[in-house]
Amino acid sequence: MRKPFRGGRAVVILLAALLALPMAFGNSSALGAPDDPNQIAVDYVRAHAAELGLTPDDIAEIRVTDSYQSDHNRVTHVYLRQQRGGIDVAQANMSLNIDREGNVLFVGNRFVNLPPPSGTVALTAPEAAVDAADELGLETTKDIRVLESPRGVQRKTEVSSGGVSTRTIPAKLVYQLVDGDLRLAWNVSIEEVDGDHYWDASVDAETGELLAKVDLVDHDDVQATGAVIAPAGRAADATIPDAAARNPNKASYRVFELPFESPLDGARTLVKDPATKSASPFGWHDIDGDKGAEYTVTRGNNVHAYTDHDNDGVPDPGSDPDGGPELEFDFPIDFTQHPHTYSDAAVTNLFYWNNIIHDVFYEYGFTEEAGNFQVNNYGNDGLGGDDVRGEAQDGGGLNNANFSTPVDGLRPRMQMYLWQFARPNVVTIDPPSSAAGTYEASGAAFGPEFSTEGVSGDIVLVDDGVGTTTDACEPLVGFPSGSIALLDRGICNFTVKVKNAQDAGATAALVANNIAGNPGAMGGADPTITIPSAMVSLDAGNTIKAGLPATGNIARDPEVGVMRDGDLDAGIITHEYGHGISNRLTAGPSTVGCLGNQEQMGEGWSDYLAVALTGRSTDDRESRGVGNYALFNESRNSQGIRPTAYSTNTSINPSTYDDVKTLAVPHGVGYVWATMLWEMHWNLIDEHGFKNDVYKRWTTGGNNLAIQLVTDGMKFQPCRPGFVDGRDAILAADQALTDGDNQCLIWSAFAKRGLGFSADQGSSESRSDGTEAFDTHPDCAP
């Protein structure tokens, strides 16, 4: 039985570390918005300075960076920044959330006590950009020069890229708080050409010393792993918008349709006219707001999808497939072949999912004003010109994905990669050898891959005549040409061993590991190596040696030996896009770098949005994972890329708040946060049921409500949040939306995982100083 929550809005303010009740500072307008929310916010800060731990001098200069209203709850979000002498203090932000009657509901405070400023401007903007590049390990290949005359007291300008950035480099003066000193600095943004990093960096304006840096690229690099594939059957509850909500512009896409996540869920379907009227009023291929598509390729207002096989940040020629005048994007896939053979289908799936996420989260408040990703904002507020660059099958790596999020008005980039099974090869030893059987084997970063037919022949243990004679670190002695070389790991590089085997006439090389456990991929580079190679475990190697003489075969496994494409895994796509959502919503769309602290929950929000968006009525609390297709796992309910699957069963997922102290940053920290959100998700479903139509704003459906509260919480919370900040922001969002009807359900979820009423996060800059507690709010206690 749910108890009524008696704390009301006063409890939310208390949780925000304010001691006063909400106060009305202005009148409500006829449209349900306060007359001047910006003034209300500034007046509130000045009236409550002492309770916020600030002095009058700390708040003498305040700048409004962003201000907008969320339609569904009529809350106006105002974002402020401290200044000194008209110059911003970096990361000194405050979020105030004001209801339609002018009440301040929740404050996320990151204003600081400001010491006297220090430093002078000795460096020009180009000199500062050169120093920043040098401090970041980047080598300029061109002169950096001023492209725009400096403007205002912050000397805002643009300088040339210097060959280290994909775009011109914005520069401005800021104050950077460093070890209690307020130092004058040049702030620059450098997006590396390969897209691997997008730096927001500040260097001392006098000396060029690097004072602070934040990477705006969120990486999700995962070591290759896997299991046998077992595709599930197609579910019957595919989620599509109501016919009245769909855009009548004709277009069709053969894709893994929402809520299908990947090939693990079944076959692709031809989806017709999926764009929604509210989010994409002119369809997915328009950019001018007039009837008719401007593009017939996978490009439009929300995303431009293409391949970037050479990792130069530029679309491969002709890689954005053309659907023709009828916008029919229907391309074949052969999963037995390398993903490059079906790149048109992969790019189409990436285009579809980026648009789906855009349209769905538009309904939950990720709109133009909130900083979403669109070329044309169609007359709404916010800055346009920032559709997603969706780079499929990126050549910059394997087993990875990332998303970079600059400020509103600058284009983000999603880089999707191919995924490789850790042991893609199979070694077969023929009878009558005592080693007869099959063995898993890893591959190599050099030389050709094995074919599915493989290489057959005599398997011969090598002899190089020196030291450990079987390590092939020296030219081989008496090796029978045309045989498969069996050799031991150790002493020298893999490339040396395989090249020596090749020079002796080997048709392939089989390395036996010298340490226990599964073998990893062999690294190195040597373009002169023309034979394939593989490595088996220490145990397998010993068994094969004991079974010599023998014949056998080494081949690529026809199932797991073929790379998989992350562009076909909507869990990964949604996870990456989720980074864009959380970065734009936290502290407002004009602010970057607010999710670079140790206890920030970016990976957790992204994981949660991935499993929530692709939720189905047949799901249960027990097990969901992210990235299962890319990881060669059995089903969407497998473990995925985290330490465990997401589950409310503590015997499956035992994580609690204290685990952030020992798990990796940021992914382990995010795993704990997403576990807490998963608990809340299911508490709300138990109370309100499950709704198949994920596009609908919440009226019913616990899954819809959970997504809404998580999204709203990002808007409410402060810059550089910790777990308690995030929890309290969600509680405040529920107060604003439902008048607090779900407070006890939310408290129960967080308390179960150690983020209860008495929990203390300490500093959000540290993951090791928090204190977990399992008590609920007193008003919710039995």
Coordinates of N, CA and C in Angstrom, one line a residue, residues 114-237:
L114 N 34.3 33.1 -4.1 CA 35.3 33.6 -5.1 C 36.4 34.3 -4.3
P115 N 37.6 33.9 -4.5 CA 38.8 34.7 -4.0 C 39.0 35.8 -5.0
P116 N 39.9 36.7 -4.6 CA 40.2 37.8 -5.5 C 40.9 37.2 -6.8
P117 N 40.5 37.7 -7.9 CA 41.1 37.2 -9.2 C 42.6 37.6 -9.3
S118 N 43.3 36.7 -10.1 CA 44.7 37.0 -10.3 C 45.0 36.7 -11.8
G119 N 46.1 37.3 -12.2 CA 46.6 37.1 -13.6 C 46.3 38.2 -14.5
T120 N 47.1 38.3 -15.6 CA 46.9 39.2 -16.6 C 47.0 38.5 -18.0
V121 N 46.6 39.2 -19.0 CA 46.5 38.6 -20.3 C 47.8 38.9 -21.0
A122 N 48.7 37.9 -21.1 CA 50.0 38.1 -21.8 C 50.0 37.4 -23.1
L123 N 49.1 36.4 -23.2 CA 49.1 35.6 -24.5 C 47.9 36.0 -25.4
T124 N 48.1 36.0 -26.7 CA 47.1 36.2 -27.6 C 46.3 34.9 -27.7
A125 N 45.1 35.0 -28.3 CA 44.3 33.8 -28.5 C 45.0 32.7 -29.3
P126 N 45.6 33.1 -30.5 CA 46.4 32.0 -31.2 C 47.5 31.4 -30.4
E127 N 48.2 32.2 -29.6 CA 49.3 31.7 -28.7 C 48.7 30.7 -27.7
A128 N 47.5 31.1 -27.1 CA 46.9 30.2 -26.2 C 46.5 28.9 -26.8
A129 N 45.9 28.9 -28.0 CA 45.5 27.7 -28.7 C 46.7 26.8 -29.0
V130 N 47.9 27.4 -29.4 CA 49.1 26.6 -29.6 C 49.5 26.0 -28.3
D131 N 49.5 26.7 -27.2 CA 49.9 26.2 -25.9 C 49.0 25.1 -25.5
A132 N 47.7 25.3 -25.7 CA 46.7 24.2 -25.3 C 47.0 23.0 -26.2
A133 N 47.2 23.1 -27.5 CA 47.4 21.9 -28.3 C 48.7 21.2 -27.8
D134 N 49.7 22.0 -27.5 CA 50.9 21.3 -27.0 C 50.7 20.6 -25.7
E135 N 50.0 21.2 -24.8 CA 49.7 20.6 -23.5 C 48.9 19.3 -23.7
L136 N 48.1 19.3 -24.7 CA 47.2 18.1 -25.0 C 47.9 17.0 -25.8
G137 N 49.2 17.3 -26.2 CA 49.9 16.3 -27.0 C 49.6 16.4 -28.4
L138 N 49.1 17.5 -28.9 CA 48.8 17.6 -30.3 C 49.8 18.5 -31.0
E139 N 50.2 18.1 -32.2 CA 51.2 18.9 -33.0 C 50.5 19.7 -34.1
T140 N 50.6 21.0 -34.0 CA 50.1 21.8 -35.0 C 50.9 21.7 -36.3
T141 N 50.2 21.6 -37.4 CA 50.8 21.5 -38.7 C 50.7 22.8 -39.6
K142 N 49.9 23.7 -39.1 CA 49.7 25.0 -39.8 C 49.7 26.1 -38.7
D143 N 50.0 27.3 -39.2 CA 50.0 28.4 -38.3 C 48.5 28.6 -37.8
I144 N 48.4 29.1 -36.5 CA 47.1 29.4 -36.0 C 47.0 30.9 -36.0
R145 N 46.0 31.4 -36.6 CA 45.8 32.9 -36.7 C 44.4 33.3 -36.4
V146 N 44.2 34.6 -36.1 CA 42.9 35.1 -35.7 C 42.0 35.2 -36.9
L147 N 40.8 34.7 -36.8 CA 39.8 34.7 -37.9 C 38.7 35.8 -37.6
E148 N 38.5 36.1 -36.4 CA 37.5 37.1 -36.0 C 38.1 38.1 -35.0
S149 N 37.8 39.3 -35.1 CA 38.3 40.3 -34.1 C 37.7 40.0 -32.7
P150 N 38.5 40.0 -31.7 CA 38.0 39.7 -30.3 C 36.8 40.6 -30.0
R151 N 35.8 40.1 -29.2 CA 34.6 40.8 -28.9 C 34.4 40.8 -27.4
G152 N 34.2 42.0 -26.9 CA 33.8 42.2 -25.5 C 34.9 41.9 -24.5
V153 N 34.6 42.0 -23.2 CA 35.6 41.9 -22.2 C 36.2 40.5 -22.1
Q154 N 35.4 39.5 -22.6 CA 35.9 38.1 -22.6 C 36.8 37.8 -23.9
R155 N 36.9 38.8 -24.7 CA 37.7 38.7 -26.0 C 37.3 37.5 -26.8
K156 N 36.1 37.2 -26.9 CA 35.6 36.0 -27.7 C 36.1 36.2 -29.1
T157 N 36.6 35.1 -29.7 CA 37.1 35.1 -31.0 C 37.2 33.7 -31.6
E158 N 37.5 33.6 -32.9 CA 37.7 32.3 -33.5 C 39.1 32.4 -34.1
V159 N 39.9 31.3 -33.9 CA 41.2 31.2 -34.5 C 41.2 29.9 -35.4
S160 N 42.1 29.9 -36.4 CA 42.2 28.8 -37.3 C 42.6 27.5 -36.6
S161 N 42.3 26.4 -37.3 CA 42.4 25.0 -36.7 C 43.8 24.6 -36.5
G162 N 44.8 25.1 -37.2 CA 46.2 24.7 -37.0 C 46.5 23.3 -37.4
G163 N 45.5 22.6 -38.1 CA 45.7 21.2 -38.4 C 45.4 20.2 -37.3
V164 N 45.0 20.7 -36.1 CA 44.8 19.8 -35.0 C 43.3 19.7 -34.7
S165 N 42.4 20.5 -35.4 CA 41.0 20.5 -35.1 C 40.2 20.4 -36.4
T166 N 39.1 19.8 -36.3 CA 38.2 19.6 -37.5 C 37.5 20.9 -37.9
R167 N 37.5 21.9 -37.0 CA 36.8 23.1 -37.2 C 37.7 24.3 -36.6
T168 N 37.3 25.5 -36.9 CA 37.9 26.6 -36.2 C 37.8 26.5 -34.7
I169 N 38.8 27.1 -34.0 CA 38.9 27.0 -32.6 C 38.3 28.2 -31.9
P170 N 37.2 28.1 -31.2 CA 36.7 29.2 -30.4 C 37.6 29.5 -29.2
A171 N 37.8 30.7 -28.9 CA 38.6 31.1 -27.7 C 38.0 32.3 -27.0
K172 N 38.1 32.2 -25.7 CA 37.5 33.3 -24.8 C 38.3 33.3 -23.5
L173 N 38.2 34.4 -22.8 CA 38.8 34.5 -21.5 C 37.8 34.0 -20.5
V174 N 38.3 33.3 -19.5 CA 37.5 32.8 -18.4 C 38.3 32.9 -17.1
Y175 N 37.7 32.8 -16.0 CA 38.4 32.6 -14.7 C 38.3 31.1 -14.3
Q176 N 39.4 30.6 -14.0 CA 39.5 29.1 -13.6 C 39.9 29.0 -12.2
L177 N 39.1 28.3 -11.4 CA 39.4 28.1 -10.0 C 40.3 27.0 -9.8
V178 N 41.5 27.2 -9.4 CA 42.6 26.2 -9.2 C 43.2 26.3 -7.9
D179 N 43.0 25.3 -7.1 CA 43.5 25.2 -5.7 C 43.3 26.5 -4.9
G180 N 42.1 27.0 -5.0 CA 41.7 28.1 -4.2 C 42.1 29.5 -4.8
D181 N 42.8 29.4 -6.0 CA 43.1 30.7 -6.7 C 42.2 30.8 -7.9
L182 N 41.8 32.1 -8.2 CA 41.0 32.4 -9.3 C 41.9 33.0 -10.4
R183 N 42.2 32.1 -11.4 CA 43.2 32.5 -12.4 C 42.6 32.8 -13.7
L184 N 43.1 33.9 -14.3 CA 42.6 34.3 -15.6 C 43.2 33.3 -16.7
A185 N 42.3 32.8 -17.5 CA 42.7 31.8 -18.5 C 42.0 32.0 -19.8
W186 N 42.7 31.5 -20.9 CA 42.1 31.3 -22.2 C 41.4 30.0 -22.2
N187 N 40.1 30.0 -22.6 CA 39.4 28.7 -22.8 C 39.3 28.5 -24.3
V188 N 39.7 27.3 -24.8 CA 39.6 26.9 -26.2 C 38.9 25.5 -26.3
S189 N 38.3 25.3 -27.5 CA 37.7 24.0 -27.8 C 38.4 23.4 -29.0
I190 N 38.9 22.2 -28.9 CA 39.6 21.6 -30.0 C 39.1 20.2 -30.2
E191 N 38.4 20.0 -31.4 CA 37.9 18.7 -31.8 C 39.0 18.0 -32.7
E192 N 39.6 17.0 -32.2 CA 40.7 16.3 -32.9 C 40.1 15.7 -34.2
V193 N 41.0 15.7 -35.2 CA 40.5 15.3 -36.6 C 39.9 13.9 -36.6
D194 N 40.5 13.0 -35.9 CA 40.0 11.6 -35.9 C 38.7 11.4 -35.0
G195 N 38.3 12.5 -34.3 CA 37.1 12.4 -33.5 C 37.3 11.7 -32.2
D196 N 38.5 11.3 -31.9 CA 38.7 10.5 -30.7 C 38.6 11.4 -29.4
H197 N 38.9 12.7 -29.5 CA 38.8 13.6 -28.4 C 38.3 14.9 -28.9
Y198 N 37.5 15.6 -28.0 CA 37.0 16.9 -28.3 C 37.2 17.7 -27.0
W199 N 38.3 18.5 -26.9 CA 38.8 19.0 -25.7 C 38.2 20.4 -25.4
D200 N 37.7 20.6 -24.2 CA 37.4 21.9 -23.7 C 38.5 22.2 -22.7
A201 N 39.4 23.1 -23.0 CA 40.6 23.2 -22.2 C 40.8 24.7 -21.9
S202 N 41.4 24.9 -20.7 CA 41.8 26.3 -20.3 C 43.3 26.3 -19.9
V203 N 43.9 27.3 -20.5 CA 45.4 27.5 -20.2 C 45.5 28.9 -19.6
D204 N 46.5 29.0 -18.7 CA 46.7 30.3 -18.0 C 47.0 31.4 -19.0
A205 N 46.3 32.5 -18.9 CA 46.4 33.6 -19.9 C 47.8 34.3 -19.9
E206 N 48.5 34.0 -18.8 CA 49.8 34.6 -18.7 C 51.0 33.7 -19.1
T207 N 50.9 32.4 -18.7 CA 52.0 31.5 -18.8 C 51.7 30.4 -19.9
G208 N 50.4 30.1 -20.2 CA 50.1 29.0 -21.1 C 50.0 27.7 -20.4
E209 N 50.1 27.6 -19.1 CA 50.0 26.4 -18.4 C 48.6 25.8 -18.5
L210 N 48.5 24.5 -18.7 CA 47.1 23.9 -18.7 C 46.6 23.8 -17.4
L211 N 45.4 24.5 -17.2 CA 44.8 24.5 -15.9 C 43.6 23.5 -15.7
A212 N 42.9 23.3 -16.8 CA 41.8 22.3 -16.8 C 41.5 21.8 -18.2
K213 N 41.0 20.6 -18.2 CA 40.6 20.0 -19.5 C 39.5 19.0 -19.2
V214 N 38.5 19.0 -20.2 CA 37.4 18.1 -20.2 C 37.2 17.6 -21.6
D215 N 37.2 16.2 -21.7 CA 37.0 15.6 -23.0 C 35.5 15.5 -23.2
L216 N 35.0 16.2 -24.3 CA 33.6 16.2 -24.6 C 33.1 14.9 -25.3
V217 N 34.1 14.0 -25.6 CA 33.7 12.8 -26.2 C 33.6 11.7 -25.1
D218 N 32.4 11.1 -25.1 CA 32.1 10.0 -24.2 C 32.4 8.7 -24.9
H219 N 33.4 7.9 -24.4 CA 33.9 6.7 -25.0 C 33.2 5.5 -24.3
D220 N 33.0 4.4 -25.1 CA 32.5 3.2 -24.6 C 33.3 2.0 -25.1
D221 N 34.6 2.1 -24.9 CA 35.5 1.0 -25.3 C 35.3 -0.2 -24.5
V222 N 35.1 -1.4 -25.1 CA 34.9 -2.6 -24.4 C 35.8 -3.7 -24.9
Q223 N 36.4 -4.4 -24.1 CA 37.2 -5.6 -24.6 C 36.3 -6.6 -25.2
A224 N 36.8 -7.1 -26.4 CA 35.9 -8.1 -27.1 C 35.7 -9.3 -26.2
T225 N 34.5 -9.8 -26.2 CA 34.1 -11.0 -25.5 C 32.9 -11.6 -26.2
G226 N 32.4 -12.7 -25.8 CA 31.3 -13.3 -26.5 C 30.8 -14.6 -26.0
A227 N 29.7 -15.1 -26.7 CA 29.1 -16.3 -26.4 C 28.4 -16.8 -27.7
V228 N 27.9 -18.0 -27.6 CA 27.2 -18.6 -28.8 C 25.9 -17.8 -29.1
I229 N 25.7 -17.5 -30.4 CA 24.5 -16.8 -30.8 C 23.2 -17.6 -30.7
A230 N 22.2 -17.1 -30.2 CA 20.9 -17.8 -30.2 C 19.8 -16.8 -30.4
P231 N 19.5 -16.4 -31.6 CA 18.5 -15.4 -31.9 C 17.1 -15.7 -31.3
A232 N 16.5 -14.7 -30.8 CA 15.1 -14.8 -30.2 C 14.1 -14.6 -31.3
G233 N 12.9 -15.0 -31.0 CA 11.8 -14.8 -31.9 C 11.3 -13.4 -31.9
R234 N 10.5 -13.0 -32.9 CA 10.0 -11.7 -33.0 C 8.9 -11.4 -32.0
A235 N 8.9 -10.3 -31.3 CA 7.9 -10.0 -30.4 C 6.7 -9.3 -31.1
A236 N 5.6 -9.3 -30.5 CA 4.4 -8.9 -31.2 C 4.0 -7.4 -30.8
D237 N 4.8 -6.8 -29.9 CA 4.4 -5.5 -29.4 C 5.3 -4.4 -29.9

